[in-house]
Coordinates of C-alpha atoms and ligand atoms in Angstrom, one line a residue:
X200 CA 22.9 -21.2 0.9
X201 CA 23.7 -17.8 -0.1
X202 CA 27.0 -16.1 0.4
X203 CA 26.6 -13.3 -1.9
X204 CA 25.8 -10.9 1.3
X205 CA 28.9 -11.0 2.6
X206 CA 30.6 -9.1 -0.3
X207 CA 27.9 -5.8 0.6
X208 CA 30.0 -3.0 2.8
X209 CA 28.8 -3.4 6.3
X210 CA 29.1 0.1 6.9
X211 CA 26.2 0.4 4.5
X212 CA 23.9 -2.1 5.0
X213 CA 24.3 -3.1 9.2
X214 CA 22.8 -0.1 11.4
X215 CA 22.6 0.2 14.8
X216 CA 19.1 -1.2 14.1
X217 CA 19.3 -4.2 12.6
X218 CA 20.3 -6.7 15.4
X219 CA 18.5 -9.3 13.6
X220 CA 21.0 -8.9 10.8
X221 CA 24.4 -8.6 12.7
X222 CA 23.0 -11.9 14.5
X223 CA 22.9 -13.6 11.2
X224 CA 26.1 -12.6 10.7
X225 CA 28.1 -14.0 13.5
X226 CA 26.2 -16.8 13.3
X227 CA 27.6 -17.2 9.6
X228 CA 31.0 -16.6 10.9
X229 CA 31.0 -19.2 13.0
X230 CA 29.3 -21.6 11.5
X231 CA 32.0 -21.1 8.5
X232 CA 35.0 -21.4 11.5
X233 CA 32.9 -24.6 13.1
X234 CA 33.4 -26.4 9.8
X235 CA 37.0 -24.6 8.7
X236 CA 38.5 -26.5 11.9
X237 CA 36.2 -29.7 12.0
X238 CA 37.7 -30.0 8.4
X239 CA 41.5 -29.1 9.4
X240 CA 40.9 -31.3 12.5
X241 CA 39.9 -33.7 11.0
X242 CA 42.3 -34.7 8.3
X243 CA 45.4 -34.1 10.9
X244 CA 43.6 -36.6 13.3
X245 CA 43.3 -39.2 9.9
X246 CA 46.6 -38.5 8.9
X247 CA 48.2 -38.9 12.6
X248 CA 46.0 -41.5 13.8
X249 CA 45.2 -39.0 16.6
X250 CA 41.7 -40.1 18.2
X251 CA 41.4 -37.0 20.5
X252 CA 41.9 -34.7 17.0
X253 CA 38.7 -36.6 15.4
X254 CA 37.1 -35.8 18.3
X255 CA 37.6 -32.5 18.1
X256 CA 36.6 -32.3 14.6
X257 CA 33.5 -34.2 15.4
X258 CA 32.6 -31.6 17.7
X259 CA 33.6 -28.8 15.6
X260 CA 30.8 -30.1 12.9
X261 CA 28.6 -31.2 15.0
X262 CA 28.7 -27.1 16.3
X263 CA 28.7 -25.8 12.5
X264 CA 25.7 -28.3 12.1
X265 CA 23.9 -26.6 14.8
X266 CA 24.8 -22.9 13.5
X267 CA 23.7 -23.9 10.3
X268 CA 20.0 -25.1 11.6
X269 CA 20.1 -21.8 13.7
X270 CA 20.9 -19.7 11.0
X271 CA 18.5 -21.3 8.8
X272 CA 15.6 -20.5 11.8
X273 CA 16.5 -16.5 11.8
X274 CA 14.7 -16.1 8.8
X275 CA 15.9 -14.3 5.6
X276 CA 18.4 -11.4 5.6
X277 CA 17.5 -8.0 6.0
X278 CA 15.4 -6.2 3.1
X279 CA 18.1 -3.7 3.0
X280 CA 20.5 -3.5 0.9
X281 CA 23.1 -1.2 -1.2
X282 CA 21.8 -0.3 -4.5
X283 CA 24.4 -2.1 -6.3
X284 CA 23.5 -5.2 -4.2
X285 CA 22.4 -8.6 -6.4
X286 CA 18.8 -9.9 -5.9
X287 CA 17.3 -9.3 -2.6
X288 CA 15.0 -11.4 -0.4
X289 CA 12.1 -13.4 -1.1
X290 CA 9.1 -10.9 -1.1
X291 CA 7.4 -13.2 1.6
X292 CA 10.2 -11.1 4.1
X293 CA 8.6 -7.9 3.6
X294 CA 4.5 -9.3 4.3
X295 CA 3.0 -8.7 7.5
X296 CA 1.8 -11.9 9.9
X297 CA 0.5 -14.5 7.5
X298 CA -3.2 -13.9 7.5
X299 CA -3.4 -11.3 10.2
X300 CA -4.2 -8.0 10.0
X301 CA -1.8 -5.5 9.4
X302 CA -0.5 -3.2 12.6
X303 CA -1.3 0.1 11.9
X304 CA 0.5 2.8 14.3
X305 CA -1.5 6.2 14.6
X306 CA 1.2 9.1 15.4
X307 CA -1.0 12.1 16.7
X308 CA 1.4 15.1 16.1
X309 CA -0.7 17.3 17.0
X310 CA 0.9 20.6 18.8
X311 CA -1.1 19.9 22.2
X312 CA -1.5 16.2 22.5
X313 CA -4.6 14.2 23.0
X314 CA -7.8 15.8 22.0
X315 CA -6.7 18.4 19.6
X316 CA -8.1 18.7 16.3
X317 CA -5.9 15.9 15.0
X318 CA -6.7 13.3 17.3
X319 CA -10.5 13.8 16.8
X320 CA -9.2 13.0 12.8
X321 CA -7.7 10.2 14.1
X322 CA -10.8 8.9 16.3
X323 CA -12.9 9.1 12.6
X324 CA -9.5 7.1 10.9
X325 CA -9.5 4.5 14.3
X326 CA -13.4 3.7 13.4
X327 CA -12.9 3.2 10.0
X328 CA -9.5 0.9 10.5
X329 CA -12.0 -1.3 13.0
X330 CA -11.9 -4.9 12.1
X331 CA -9.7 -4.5 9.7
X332 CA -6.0 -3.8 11.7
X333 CA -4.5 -3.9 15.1
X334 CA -4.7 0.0 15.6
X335 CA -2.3 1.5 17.7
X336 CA -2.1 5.4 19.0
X337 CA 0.6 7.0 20.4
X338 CA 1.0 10.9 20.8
X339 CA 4.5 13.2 20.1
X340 CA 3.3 16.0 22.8
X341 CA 1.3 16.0 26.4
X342 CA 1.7 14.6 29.6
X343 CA 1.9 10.7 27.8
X344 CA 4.2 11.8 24.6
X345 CA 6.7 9.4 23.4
X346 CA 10.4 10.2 21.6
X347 CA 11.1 9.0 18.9
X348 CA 13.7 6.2 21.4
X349 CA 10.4 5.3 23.0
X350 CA 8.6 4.9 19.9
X351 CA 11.2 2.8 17.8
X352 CA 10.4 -0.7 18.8
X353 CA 7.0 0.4 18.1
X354 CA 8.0 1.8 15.0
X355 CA 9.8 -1.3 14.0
X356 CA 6.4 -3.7 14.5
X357 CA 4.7 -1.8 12.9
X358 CA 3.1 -2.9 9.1
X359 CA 1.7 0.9 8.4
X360 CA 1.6 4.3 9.6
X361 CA -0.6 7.4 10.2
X362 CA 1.0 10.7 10.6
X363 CA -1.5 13.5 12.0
X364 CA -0.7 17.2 12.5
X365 CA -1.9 20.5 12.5
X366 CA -0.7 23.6 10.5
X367 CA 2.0 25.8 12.4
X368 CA 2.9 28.6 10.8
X369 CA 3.0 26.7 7.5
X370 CA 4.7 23.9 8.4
X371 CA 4.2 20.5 10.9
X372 CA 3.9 20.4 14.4
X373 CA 7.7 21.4 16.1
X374 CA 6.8 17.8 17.9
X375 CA 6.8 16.0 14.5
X376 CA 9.7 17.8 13.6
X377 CA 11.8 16.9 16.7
X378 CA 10.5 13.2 16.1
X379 CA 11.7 13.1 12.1
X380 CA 15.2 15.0 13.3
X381 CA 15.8 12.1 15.9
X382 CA 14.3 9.5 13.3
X383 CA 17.7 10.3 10.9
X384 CA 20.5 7.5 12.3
X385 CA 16.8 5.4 11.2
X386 CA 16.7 6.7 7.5
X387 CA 16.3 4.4 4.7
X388 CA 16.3 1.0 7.6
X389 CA 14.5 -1.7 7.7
X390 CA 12.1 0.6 10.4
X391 CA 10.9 2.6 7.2
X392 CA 11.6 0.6 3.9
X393 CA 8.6 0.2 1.7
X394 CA 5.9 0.5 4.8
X395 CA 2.8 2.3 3.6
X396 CA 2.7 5.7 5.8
X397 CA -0.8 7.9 5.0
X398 CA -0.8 11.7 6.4
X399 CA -3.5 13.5 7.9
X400 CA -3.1 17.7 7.8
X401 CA -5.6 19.7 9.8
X402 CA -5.3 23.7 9.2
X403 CA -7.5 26.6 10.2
X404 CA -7.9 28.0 6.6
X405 CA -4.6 27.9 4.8
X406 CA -1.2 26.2 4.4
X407 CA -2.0 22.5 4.8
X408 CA -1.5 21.4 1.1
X409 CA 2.0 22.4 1.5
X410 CA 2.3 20.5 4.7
X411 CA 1.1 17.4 3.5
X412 CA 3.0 17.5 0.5
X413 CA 6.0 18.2 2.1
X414 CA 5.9 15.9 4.8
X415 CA 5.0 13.4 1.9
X416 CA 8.2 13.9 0.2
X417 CA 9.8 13.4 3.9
X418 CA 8.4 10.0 4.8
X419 CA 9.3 8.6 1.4
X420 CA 13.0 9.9 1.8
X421 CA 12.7 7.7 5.1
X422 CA 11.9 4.8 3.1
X423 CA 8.2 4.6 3.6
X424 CA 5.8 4.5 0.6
X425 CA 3.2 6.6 -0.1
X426 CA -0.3 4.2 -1.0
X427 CA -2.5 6.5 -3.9
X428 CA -5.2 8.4 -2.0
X429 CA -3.6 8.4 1.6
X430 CA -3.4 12.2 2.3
X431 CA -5.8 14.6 3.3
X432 CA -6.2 18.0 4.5
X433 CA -9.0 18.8 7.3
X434 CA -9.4 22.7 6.8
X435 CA -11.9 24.6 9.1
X436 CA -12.0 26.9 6.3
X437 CA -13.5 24.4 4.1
X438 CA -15.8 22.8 6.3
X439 CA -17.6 26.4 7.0
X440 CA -17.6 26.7 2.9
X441 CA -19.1 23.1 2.7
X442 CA -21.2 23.7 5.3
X443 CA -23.0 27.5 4.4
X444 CA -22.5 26.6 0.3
X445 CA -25.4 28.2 -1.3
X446 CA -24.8 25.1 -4.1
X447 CA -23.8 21.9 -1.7
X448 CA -22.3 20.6 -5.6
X449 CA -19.7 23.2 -5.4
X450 CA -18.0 22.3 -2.3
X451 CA -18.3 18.5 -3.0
X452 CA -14.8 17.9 -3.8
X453 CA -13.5 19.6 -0.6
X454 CA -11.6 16.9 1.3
X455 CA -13.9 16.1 4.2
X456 CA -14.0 13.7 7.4
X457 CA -16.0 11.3 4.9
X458 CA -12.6 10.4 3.1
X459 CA -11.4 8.8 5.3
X460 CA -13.0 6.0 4.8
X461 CA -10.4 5.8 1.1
X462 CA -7.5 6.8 3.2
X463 CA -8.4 3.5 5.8
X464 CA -9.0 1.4 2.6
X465 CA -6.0 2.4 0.4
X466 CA -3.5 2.3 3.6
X467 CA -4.9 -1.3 4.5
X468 CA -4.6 -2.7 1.0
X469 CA -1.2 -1.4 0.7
X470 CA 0.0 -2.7 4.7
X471 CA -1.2 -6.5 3.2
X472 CA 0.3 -6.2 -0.3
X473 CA 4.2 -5.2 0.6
X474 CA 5.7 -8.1 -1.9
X475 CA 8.3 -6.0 -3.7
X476 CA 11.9 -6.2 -3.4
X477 CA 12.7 -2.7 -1.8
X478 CA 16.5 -1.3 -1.5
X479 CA 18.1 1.5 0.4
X480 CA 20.7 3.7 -0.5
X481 CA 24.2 4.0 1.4
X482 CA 23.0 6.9 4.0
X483 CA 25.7 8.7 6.3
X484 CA 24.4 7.5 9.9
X485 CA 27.6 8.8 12.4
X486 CA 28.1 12.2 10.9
X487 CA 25.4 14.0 9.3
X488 CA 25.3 16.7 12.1
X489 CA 28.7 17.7 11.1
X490 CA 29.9 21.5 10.6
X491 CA 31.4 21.3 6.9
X492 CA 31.6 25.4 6.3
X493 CA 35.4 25.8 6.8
X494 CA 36.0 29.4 5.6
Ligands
FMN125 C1 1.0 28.4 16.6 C2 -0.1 28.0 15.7 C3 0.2 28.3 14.3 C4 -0.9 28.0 13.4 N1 -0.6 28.3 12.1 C5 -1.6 28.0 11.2 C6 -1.4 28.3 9.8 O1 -0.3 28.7 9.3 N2 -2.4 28.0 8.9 C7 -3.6 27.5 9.3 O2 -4.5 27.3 8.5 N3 -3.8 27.2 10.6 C8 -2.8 27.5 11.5 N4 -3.0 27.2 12.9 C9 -4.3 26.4 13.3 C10 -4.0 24.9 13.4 O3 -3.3 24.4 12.3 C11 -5.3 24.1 13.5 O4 -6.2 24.6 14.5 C12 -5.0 22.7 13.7 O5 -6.2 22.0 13.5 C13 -4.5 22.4 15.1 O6 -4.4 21.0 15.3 P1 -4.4 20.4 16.8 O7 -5.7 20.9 17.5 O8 -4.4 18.9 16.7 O9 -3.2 20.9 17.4 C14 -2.1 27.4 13.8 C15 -2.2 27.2 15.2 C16 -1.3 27.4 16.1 C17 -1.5 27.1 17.5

């Protein structure tokens, strides 16, 4: 067994979302204590010939014993961890189900909910994940949009994600944006770290590179990472050019509906091949909203 955890800062590494963790913890604790007093109990109950003290320790080991087999059950310690933090856990803690497929959560961002432009992208992505995840959709805006506190356990099952939004004024949907500026206390946890996230940009004719890009950089600062070929921007623009090109060859390399199909693939491969050994960085969780301009 493996103490070497205990000597990483718990301010870093123990969030408000890792119960799992802080579980394994106290069990640790008292395991420890269990066996501390069976042991003290135990040789003052020799030593005095107290029978009621052997007891005692007897119980007090027989508790630790139980701790121990309970601890051992929880599973391996969180795959987060300081940078400076020895080796991590066995890369079997960071695979989906064994065998399954992974759970892939579509996040329709789009500006007006269900059946916007995005959420037609992400019926063409749902077809193409078919037999080969557990799909779920949820939308940020509408009549059945979730906040990010809805979304988190969600979040947490997850193996993989699909971000979808429009173009607003050059930038995401002011939806997405509320959901990535309530998703901060959650930066660099176990929610994000290492879990394949592919981004879908529609635009009307211009701005959408910028978007995706962006909101790229974004979801890797999170912790998620970014699978090769797993963003794509849907332009109107382009599909008129594709569409009216006098040479169809010229507009071949626009990014259209059809490449999808590499963005399901690519994000699929990556959800079932998560065996590294990923670590966070300390991240200020209570006070990041603070004022520090003093003059
Ligand atoms: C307020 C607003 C701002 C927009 N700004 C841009 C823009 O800067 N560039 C662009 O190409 N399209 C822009 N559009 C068009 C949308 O990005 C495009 O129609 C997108 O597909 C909308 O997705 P949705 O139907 O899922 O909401 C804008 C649309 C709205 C409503």
């Amino acid at each position: 067994m493996s103490f070497d955890f205990l000597k990483q800062p718990v301010a870093r590494d123990t969030t408000p979302h890792a119960p799992g963790e802080i579980l394994r913890r106290l069990v640790l604790v008292g395991l420890v204590a269990a066996w501390a007093f069976a042991a003290i109990l135990g040789v003052a109950g020799w030593a005095g010939g107290d029978a009621g003290r052997l007891r005692a320790a007897a119980v007090c080991a027989a508790l630790g014993l139980a701790l121990f087999v309970a601890r051992r059950r929880l599973g391996p310690p969180s795959t987060i961890a300081p940078a400076a933090a020895p080796a991590g856990p066995p890369a079997a803690a960071l695979t989906p189900t064994d065998g399954a497929p992974p759970r892939v959560l579509l996040i329709d961002a789009s500006l007006t909910g269900p059946g916007g432009n995005c959420s037609r992208l992400l019926d063409a992505l749902d077809l193409r994940l078919a037999g080969r995840a557990r799909v779920e959709r949820v939308a940020l805006s509408g009549r059945e949009a979730l906040s990010f506190a809805d979304l988190e356990p969600r979040l947490r099952a997850a193996d993989a994600f699909v971000f979808a939004t429009g173009t607003h004024w050059d930038s995401w949907s002011s939806s997405l944006q509320k959901f990535l500026e309530d998703a901060t206390p959650a930066e660099a946890t176990d929610l994000w770290l290492g879990k394949p996230a592919a981004v879908l940009v529609t635009e009307h004719s211009v701005g959408g590179k910028g978007v995706l890009s962006r909101l790229q950089g974004v979801l890797v600062t999170l912790g998620c990472s970014l699978p090769p070929c797993s963003g794509l921007v849907l332009s109107h623009a382009a599909r008129l050019a594709r569409r009216h090109a006098p040479d169809p060859a010229a507009a071949e390399d626009f990014w259209s509906i059809e490449d999808l199909d590499v963005i399901a693939h690519n994000l699929c491969q990556a959800a079932t091949r998560r065996e590294a050994d990923w670590r966070a960085w300390p991240v200020d969780r209570k006070d990041y909203a603070r004022v520090w301009l003093r003059e």
